[in-house]
Amino acid sequence: KSTEDIVEQARKVRDGQMRTERESFLTAAKFVIESLYSLAIDVARHLEGDLDARVLRAYQKGDVAAYAQHLVELAPKIPVERSQRKFIEDGEFRTYILRFIRQYEELLEQAHANDYADLLSSVFSTSDIGKLYKILCEIAGRSSKEH
């Protein structure tokens, strides 16, 4: 009986620890995702020159994903060579792209470390942020690290 009680108590501790780690990850991920959305605005500004007024209004009304979504829709209309040339020539644009890539990859690594079923990394990969990550990797001449 005491062995069963100890095993049950150990299971509860382990479950609590896993829940705490996952909650901690989700809290940290929220801040990283907000940063990625902010970087999407900077990338759009550099790529287009002026911010699209329609997208800016949506963003100001609370659609924080508006610029990530806009860039995903815009990317096929802009020749990759033009974006790559801007990446090479414009240091600030390059900094924003590399920062976005780095932060996204760190988020993905943390998702893999905290989610045994890869559910979170799958969600990130299929989101506009994940799609934008792949586009920016192509512009930067890097391969995506998504699994």
PDB file of N, CA and C in Angstrom, residues 45-89:
ATOM      1  N   ARG A  45       7.684  47.329 -43.703  1.00  0.00           N
ATOM      2  CA  ARG A  45       8.079  48.726 -43.942  1.00  0.00           C
ATOM      3  C   ARG A  45       9.298  48.793 -44.853  1.00  0.00           C
ATOM      4  N   HIS A  46      10.259  47.928 -44.626  1.00  0.00           N
ATOM      5  CA  HIS A  46      11.470  47.929 -45.455  1.00  0.00           C
ATOM      6  C   HIS A  46      11.217  47.345 -46.833  1.00  0.00           C
ATOM      7  N   LEU A  47      10.359  46.377 -46.914  1.00  0.00           N
ATOM      8  CA  LEU A  47      10.108  45.704 -48.185  1.00  0.00           C
ATOM      9  C   LEU A  47       9.246  46.562 -49.108  1.00  0.00           C
ATOM     10  N   GLU A  48       8.249  47.241 -48.531  1.00  0.00           N
ATOM     11  CA  GLU A  48       7.306  48.010 -49.349  1.00  0.00           C
ATOM     12  C   GLU A  48       7.607  49.501 -49.390  1.00  0.00           C
ATOM     13  N   GLY A  49       8.383  50.001 -48.481  1.00  0.00           N
ATOM     14  CA  GLY A  49       8.618  51.439 -48.406  1.00  0.00           C
ATOM     15  C   GLY A  49       7.649  52.085 -47.427  1.00  0.00           C
ATOM     16  N   ASP A  50       6.402  52.162 -47.792  1.00  0.00           N
ATOM     17  CA  ASP A  50       5.352  52.698 -46.910  1.00  0.00           C
ATOM     18  C   ASP A  50       4.479  51.542 -46.438  1.00  0.00           C
ATOM     19  N   LEU A  51       3.958  51.679 -45.230  1.00  0.00           N
ATOM     20  CA  LEU A  51       3.059  50.652 -44.718  1.00  0.00           C
ATOM     21  C   LEU A  51       1.713  50.745 -45.430  1.00  0.00           C
ATOM     22  N   ASP A  52       1.176  49.625 -45.813  1.00  0.00           N
ATOM     23  CA  ASP A  52      -0.131  49.544 -46.459  1.00  0.00           C
ATOM     24  C   ASP A  52      -1.183  50.074 -45.482  1.00  0.00           C
ATOM     25  N   ALA A  53      -1.938  51.098 -45.901  1.00  0.00           N
ATOM     26  CA  ALA A  53      -2.908  51.767 -45.015  1.00  0.00           C
ATOM     27  C   ALA A  53      -3.992  50.798 -44.538  1.00  0.00           C
ATOM     28  N   ARG A  54      -4.452  49.918 -45.404  1.00  0.00           N
ATOM     29  CA  ARG A  54      -5.493  48.961 -45.037  1.00  0.00           C
ATOM     30  C   ARG A  54      -4.991  48.018 -43.950  1.00  0.00           C
ATOM     31  N   VAL A  55      -3.776  47.553 -44.097  1.00  0.00           N
ATOM     32  CA  VAL A  55      -3.191  46.628 -43.126  1.00  0.00           C
ATOM     33  C   VAL A  55      -2.904  47.372 -41.814  1.00  0.00           C
ATOM     34  N   LEU A  56      -2.435  48.606 -41.926  1.00  0.00           N
ATOM     35  CA  LEU A  56      -2.173  49.415 -40.733  1.00  0.00           C
ATOM     36  C   LEU A  56      -3.457  49.630 -39.921  1.00  0.00           C
ATOM     37  N   ARG A  57      -4.567  49.913 -40.609  1.00  0.00           N
ATOM     38  CA  ARG A  57      -5.849  50.081 -39.905  1.00  0.00           C
ATOM     39  C   ARG A  57      -6.244  48.797 -39.182  1.00  0.00           C
ATOM     40  N   ALA A  58      -6.088  47.673 -39.854  1.00  0.00           N
ATOM     41  CA  ALA A  58      -6.421  46.384 -39.219  1.00  0.00           C
ATOM     42  C   ALA A  58      -5.552  46.163 -37.987  1.00  0.00           C
ATOM     43  N   TYR A  59      -4.273  46.484 -38.106  1.00  0.00           N
ATOM     44  CA  TYR A  59      -3.349  46.323 -36.980  1.00  0.00           C
ATOM     45  C   TYR A  59      -3.765  47.233 -35.818  1.00  0.00           C
ATOM     46  N   GLN A  60      -4.086  48.472 -36.135  1.00  0.00           N
ATOM     47  CA  GLN A  60      -4.471  49.430 -35.097  1.00  0.00           C
ATOM     48  C   GLN A  60      -5.787  49.058 -34.420  1.00  0.00           C
ATOM     49  N   LYS A  61      -6.622  48.296 -35.122  1.00  0.00           N
ATOM     50  CA  LYS A  61      -7.892  47.836 -34.536  1.00  0.00           C
ATOM     51  C   LYS A  61      -7.703  46.574 -33.699  1.00  0.00           C
ATOM     52  N   GLY A  62      -6.456  46.084 -33.613  1.00  0.00           N
ATOM     53  CA  GLY A  62      -6.185  44.949 -32.736  1.00  0.00           C
ATOM     54  C   GLY A  62      -5.770  43.668 -33.428  1.00  0.00           C
ATOM     55  N   ASP A  63      -5.711  43.669 -34.763  1.00  0.00           N
ATOM     56  CA  ASP A  63      -5.287  42.467 -35.488  1.00  0.00           C
ATOM     57  C   ASP A  63      -3.755  42.441 -35.520  1.00  0.00           C
ATOM     58  N   VAL A  64      -3.151  41.899 -34.461  1.00  0.00           N
ATOM     59  CA  VAL A  64      -1.692  41.923 -34.343  1.00  0.00           C
ATOM     60  C   VAL A  64      -1.005  41.082 -35.414  1.00  0.00           C
ATOM     61  N   ALA A  65      -1.726  40.162 -36.020  1.00  0.00           N
ATOM     62  CA  ALA A  65      -1.153  39.289 -37.055  1.00  0.00           C
ATOM     63  C   ALA A  65      -1.280  39.891 -38.452  1.00  0.00           C
ATOM     64  N   ALA A  66      -1.827  41.088 -38.559  1.00  0.00           N
ATOM     65  CA  ALA A  66      -2.125  41.678 -39.869  1.00  0.00           C
ATOM     66  C   ALA A  66      -0.905  41.758 -40.782  1.00  0.00           C
ATOM     67  N   TYR A  67       0.227  42.169 -40.251  1.00  0.00           N
ATOM     68  CA  TYR A  67       1.408  42.331 -41.112  1.00  0.00           C
ATOM     69  C   TYR A  67       2.043  40.993 -41.475  1.00  0.00           C
ATOM     70  N   ALA A  68       2.018  40.048 -40.584  1.00  0.00           N
ATOM     71  CA  ALA A  68       2.531  38.717 -40.925  1.00  0.00           C
ATOM     72  C   ALA A  68       1.677  38.136 -42.046  1.00  0.00           C
ATOM     73  N   GLN A  69       0.376  38.243 -41.911  1.00  0.00           N
ATOM     74  CA  GLN A  69      -0.549  37.756 -42.920  1.00  0.00           C
ATOM     75  C   GLN A  69      -0.344  38.494 -44.247  1.00  0.00           C
ATOM     76  N   HIS A  70      -0.193  39.793 -44.173  1.00  0.00           N
ATOM     77  CA  HIS A  70       0.023  40.628 -45.360  1.00  0.00           C
ATOM     78  C   HIS A  70       1.301  40.209 -46.092  1.00  0.00           C
ATOM     79  N   LEU A  71       2.371  39.993 -45.356  1.00  0.00           N
ATOM     80  CA  LEU A  71       3.636  39.601 -45.990  1.00  0.00           C
ATOM     81  C   LEU A  71       3.533  38.225 -46.641  1.00  0.00           C
ATOM     82  N   VAL A  72       2.802  37.322 -46.023  1.00  0.00           N
ATOM     83  CA  VAL A  72       2.615  35.986 -46.611  1.00  0.00           C
ATOM     84  C   VAL A  72       1.855  36.118 -47.939  1.00  0.00           C
ATOM     85  N   GLU A  73       0.847  36.985 -47.965  1.00  0.00           N
ATOM     86  CA  GLU A  73       0.083  37.206 -49.198  1.00  0.00           C
ATOM     87  C   GLU A  73       0.891  37.969 -50.239  1.00  0.00           C
ATOM     88  N   LEU A  74       1.736  38.868 -49.799  1.00  0.00           N
ATOM     89  CA  LEU A  74       2.519  39.725 -50.693  1.00  0.00           C
ATOM     90  C   LEU A  74       3.717  39.000 -51.312  1.00  0.00           C
ATOM     91  N   ALA A  75       4.301  38.092 -50.587  1.00  0.00           N
ATOM     92  CA  ALA A  75       5.551  37.444 -50.999  1.00  0.00           C
ATOM     93  C   ALA A  75       5.539  36.894 -52.430  1.00  0.00           C
ATOM     94  N   PRO A  76       4.496  36.187 -52.865  1.00  0.00           N
ATOM     95  CA  PRO A  76       4.522  35.655 -54.231  1.00  0.00           C
ATOM     96  C   PRO A  76       4.532  36.741 -55.310  1.00  0.00           C
ATOM     97  N   LYS A  77       4.133  37.957 -54.955  1.00  0.00           N
ATOM     98  CA  LYS A  77       4.069  39.054 -55.926  1.00  0.00           C
ATOM     99  C   LYS A  77       5.400  39.790 -56.064  1.00  0.00           C
ATOM    100  N   ILE A  78       6.318  39.553 -55.131  1.00  0.00           N
ATOM    101  CA  ILE A  78       7.615  40.235 -55.164  1.00  0.00           C
ATOM    102  C   ILE A  78       8.675  39.218 -55.602  1.00  0.00           C
ATOM    103  N   PRO A  79       9.419  39.543 -56.645  1.00  0.00           N
ATOM    104  CA  PRO A  79      10.466  38.603 -57.074  1.00  0.00           C
ATOM    105  C   PRO A  79      11.473  38.344 -55.942  1.00  0.00           C
ATOM    106  N   VAL A  80      11.795  37.080 -55.719  1.00  0.00           N
ATOM    107  CA  VAL A  80      12.715  36.699 -54.646  1.00  0.00           C
ATOM    108  C   VAL A  80      14.053  37.403 -54.829  1.00  0.00           C
ATOM    109  N   GLU A  81      14.491  37.553 -56.066  1.00  0.00           N
ATOM    110  CA  GLU A  81      15.783  38.197 -56.336  1.00  0.00           C
ATOM    111  C   GLU A  81      15.791  39.631 -55.808  1.00  0.00           C
ATOM    112  N   ARG A  82      14.672  40.333 -55.962  1.00  0.00           N
ATOM    113  CA  ARG A  82      14.586  41.716 -55.460  1.00  0.00           C
ATOM    114  C   ARG A  82      14.721  41.736 -53.937  1.00  0.00           C
ATOM    115  N   SER A  83      14.027  40.825 -53.275  1.00  0.00           N
ATOM    116  CA  SER A  83      14.091  40.759 -51.812  1.00  0.00           C
ATOM    117  C   SER A  83      15.488  40.356 -51.354  1.00  0.00           C
ATOM    118  N   GLN A  84      16.104  39.425 -52.057  1.00  0.00           N
ATOM    119  CA  GLN A  84      17.452  38.983 -51.692  1.00  0.00           C
ATOM    120  C   GLN A  84      18.464  40.100 -51.899  1.00  0.00           C
ATOM    121  N   ARG A  85      18.302  40.867 -52.960  1.00  0.00           N
ATOM    122  CA  ARG A  85      19.204  42.003 -53.200  1.00  0.00           C
ATOM    123  C   ARG A  85      19.055  43.030 -52.076  1.00  0.00           C
ATOM    124  N   LYS A  86      17.815  43.300 -51.668  1.00  0.00           N
ATOM    125  CA  LYS A  86      17.576  44.232 -50.557  1.00  0.00           C
ATOM    126  C   LYS A  86      18.191  43.688 -49.273  1.00  0.00           C
ATOM    127  N   PHE A  87      18.089  42.388 -49.063  1.00  0.00           N
ATOM    128  CA  PHE A  87      18.678  41.737 -47.888  1.00  0.00           C
ATOM    129  C   PHE A  87      20.191  41.970 -47.859  1.00  0.00           C
ATOM    130  N   ILE A  88      20.819  41.864 -49.000  1.00  0.00           N
ATOM    131  CA  ILE A  88      22.273  42.044 -49.094  1.00  0.00           C
ATOM    132  C   ILE A  88      22.660  43.514 -48.911  1.00  0.00           C
ATOM    133  N   GLU A  89      21.902  44.408 -49.510  1.00  0.00           N
ATOM    134  CA  GLU A  89      22.278  45.821 -49.544  1.00  0.00           C
ATOM    135  C   GLU A  89      21.808  46.635 -48.337  1.00  0.00           C
TER     136      GLU A  89
END
